[in-house]
Amino acid sequence: MGNLTATRPPLPWTAPTASDPVSASLRLPGSKSMTNRALVLSTLATGPSTLTKPLRARDTELMAGGLRAMGAHVSIADDERWLVRPHRLVGPAHVDVGQAGTIMRFVPPVAGLADGQVTFDGDPSVRTRPLGPLIEALRSLGVRIDVTGPGSLPLTVLGTGRVTGGEVVIDASASSQLVSGLLLAAPRFDRGLVVRHVGPPVPSAPHLRMTVRMLQAAGAAVDNTTPDVWVVEPGPLTGRGWEIEPDLSGAVPFFAAAMVTGGEVTLQGWPSGSAQPVEVLRSLLQRMGAEVALTTEGLTVRGSGRVRGLHADLSDVSELTPVLTALAMLADSPSVLTGVGHIRGHETDRLAALAREFTALGADLTEAPDGLEIRPRPLGGGMFRTYDDHRMAHAAAVVGLAVPGIELNDVSCTSKTMPEFPALWSAMVTGKS
């Protein structure tokens, strides 16, 4: 597969409409969240690591490239098995974050450990995403950072080869990645790190639990028993083999297809003990009318062809909001989705974009500060703008199963986390590979 980091021309795409219940057994790419965390931990380890079945997509290629720019030896030539050999981190280096929140928040703390200047910038849309609390936290730990743009990016980390560490207070209510970024590098800080969150609840708590679990798997001593406090002791990280799980967020559109069409979709290779919030997803889909089963074959979702409305706080699984909104518009009763005001600061203002694009197709949505109210009614076809946001494309594809004539202005944005999406989706809907 070629390099995915170049500027992509828009790729118009007509979402296929399902004439029959879908029936598919899929092996989807690996988790972006796990792949990028494993790359960072492997770069900071004392010995080599391997990543088995990693995600190859724009976000993960850019992460590998950024770590490589600082001196890590990262080989991603083999799609099934990536190799990371840690090396002394040095500047000058440049990190292109693209649109990836994980890169813009996970790599600056690593750059503080590099000896030399490391500059960061990305796509224009990423310059408005929340980063200020992380910058201030790193400055309070003694890391020199120059912000040269009107927003948080571009910036330059003036690394000295070490970070003293200590205790930091941060408001991470805009993104759990603000905490995860600090924690991932913390074992390499001279004194370790104590992070105290002060402010509204941190969203996407399962992602924080994934960070802690993966740190511990790499040999770090982490205590997260006190709410909103994380203590990481200084010490070496161990190189190891990482088995990357299939991406749960990427699977949700396919599960939604089973629900909309009354079909059945199985995600192959699902582990019995997952670091991703599979039980939260199971509960949400069951409340909307699906049957969900975990067997030796994988994670299977069956639909009846009838979707129920949903009243739910999605703060722990905000990535699912676009697809659950699409399902809610095809449901038999109204839905209220709350707890996701922070996704206004994702690739685009997702709440505003969902309301704008689906209203243009005839939907009855009310945008609230922290969510959406959806009252189902018949929709028509038309142009759907994706705002260079992969989750918007996923939502449009789900509605397109039941509504003919949904025209996406650009489906190439799905390369951010799943370049295969258009082909996999069309093959599932048509039954032709």
Short mmCIF file of C-alpha atoms in Angstrom, two decimals, residues 34-47 49 67 84 86 110 183-188 210-218 220 237-240 242:
data_model
loop_
_atom_site.label_atom_id
_atom_site.label_comp_id
_atom_site.label_asym_id
_atom_site.label_seq_id
_atom_site.Cartn_x
_atom_site.Cartn_y
_atom_site.Cartn_z
CA MET A 34 -3.83 0.81 20.25
CA THR A 35 -1.46 1.13 17.27
CA ASN A 36 -0.42 4.70 18.09
CA ARG A 37 -0.04 4.00 21.82
CA ALA A 38 2.09 0.94 21.03
CA LEU A 39 4.29 2.99 18.68
CA VAL A 40 4.97 5.58 21.40
CA LEU A 41 5.62 3.02 24.15
CA SER A 42 7.90 1.03 21.83
CA THR A 43 9.89 4.17 20.98
CA LEU A 44 10.46 4.85 24.69
CA ALA A 45 11.32 1.23 25.59
CA THR A 46 14.76 -0.20 26.33
CA GLY A 47 14.58 -2.91 23.68
CA SER A 49 9.13 -4.25 19.99
CA LEU A 67 8.84 9.12 15.83
CA VAL A 84 10.35 -0.57 16.44
CA PRO A 86 14.34 2.54 20.18
CA VAL A 110 8.14 12.54 23.89
CA LEU A 183 1.12 9.39 30.97
CA LEU A 184 2.72 7.60 28.01
CA ALA A 185 6.00 9.48 28.37
CA ALA A 186 5.93 9.75 32.17
CA PRO A 187 7.99 6.62 33.03
CA ARG A 188 10.95 8.26 31.27
CA MET A 210 -6.43 1.62 27.60
CA THR A 211 -3.46 3.95 28.18
CA VAL A 212 -3.00 2.71 31.75
CA ARG A 213 -3.39 -0.93 30.73
CA MET A 214 -0.82 -0.64 27.94
CA LEU A 215 1.65 1.23 30.17
CA GLN A 216 1.38 -1.53 32.74
CA ALA A 217 1.85 -4.16 30.02
CA ALA A 218 5.12 -2.41 29.11
CA ALA A 220 5.32 0.82 34.06
CA LEU A 237 9.67 0.46 29.67
CA THR A 238 10.14 -3.01 28.24
CA GLY A 239 10.16 -3.81 24.55
CA ARG A 240 7.53 -6.45 23.79
CA TRP A 242 1.89 -5.97 20.86
#
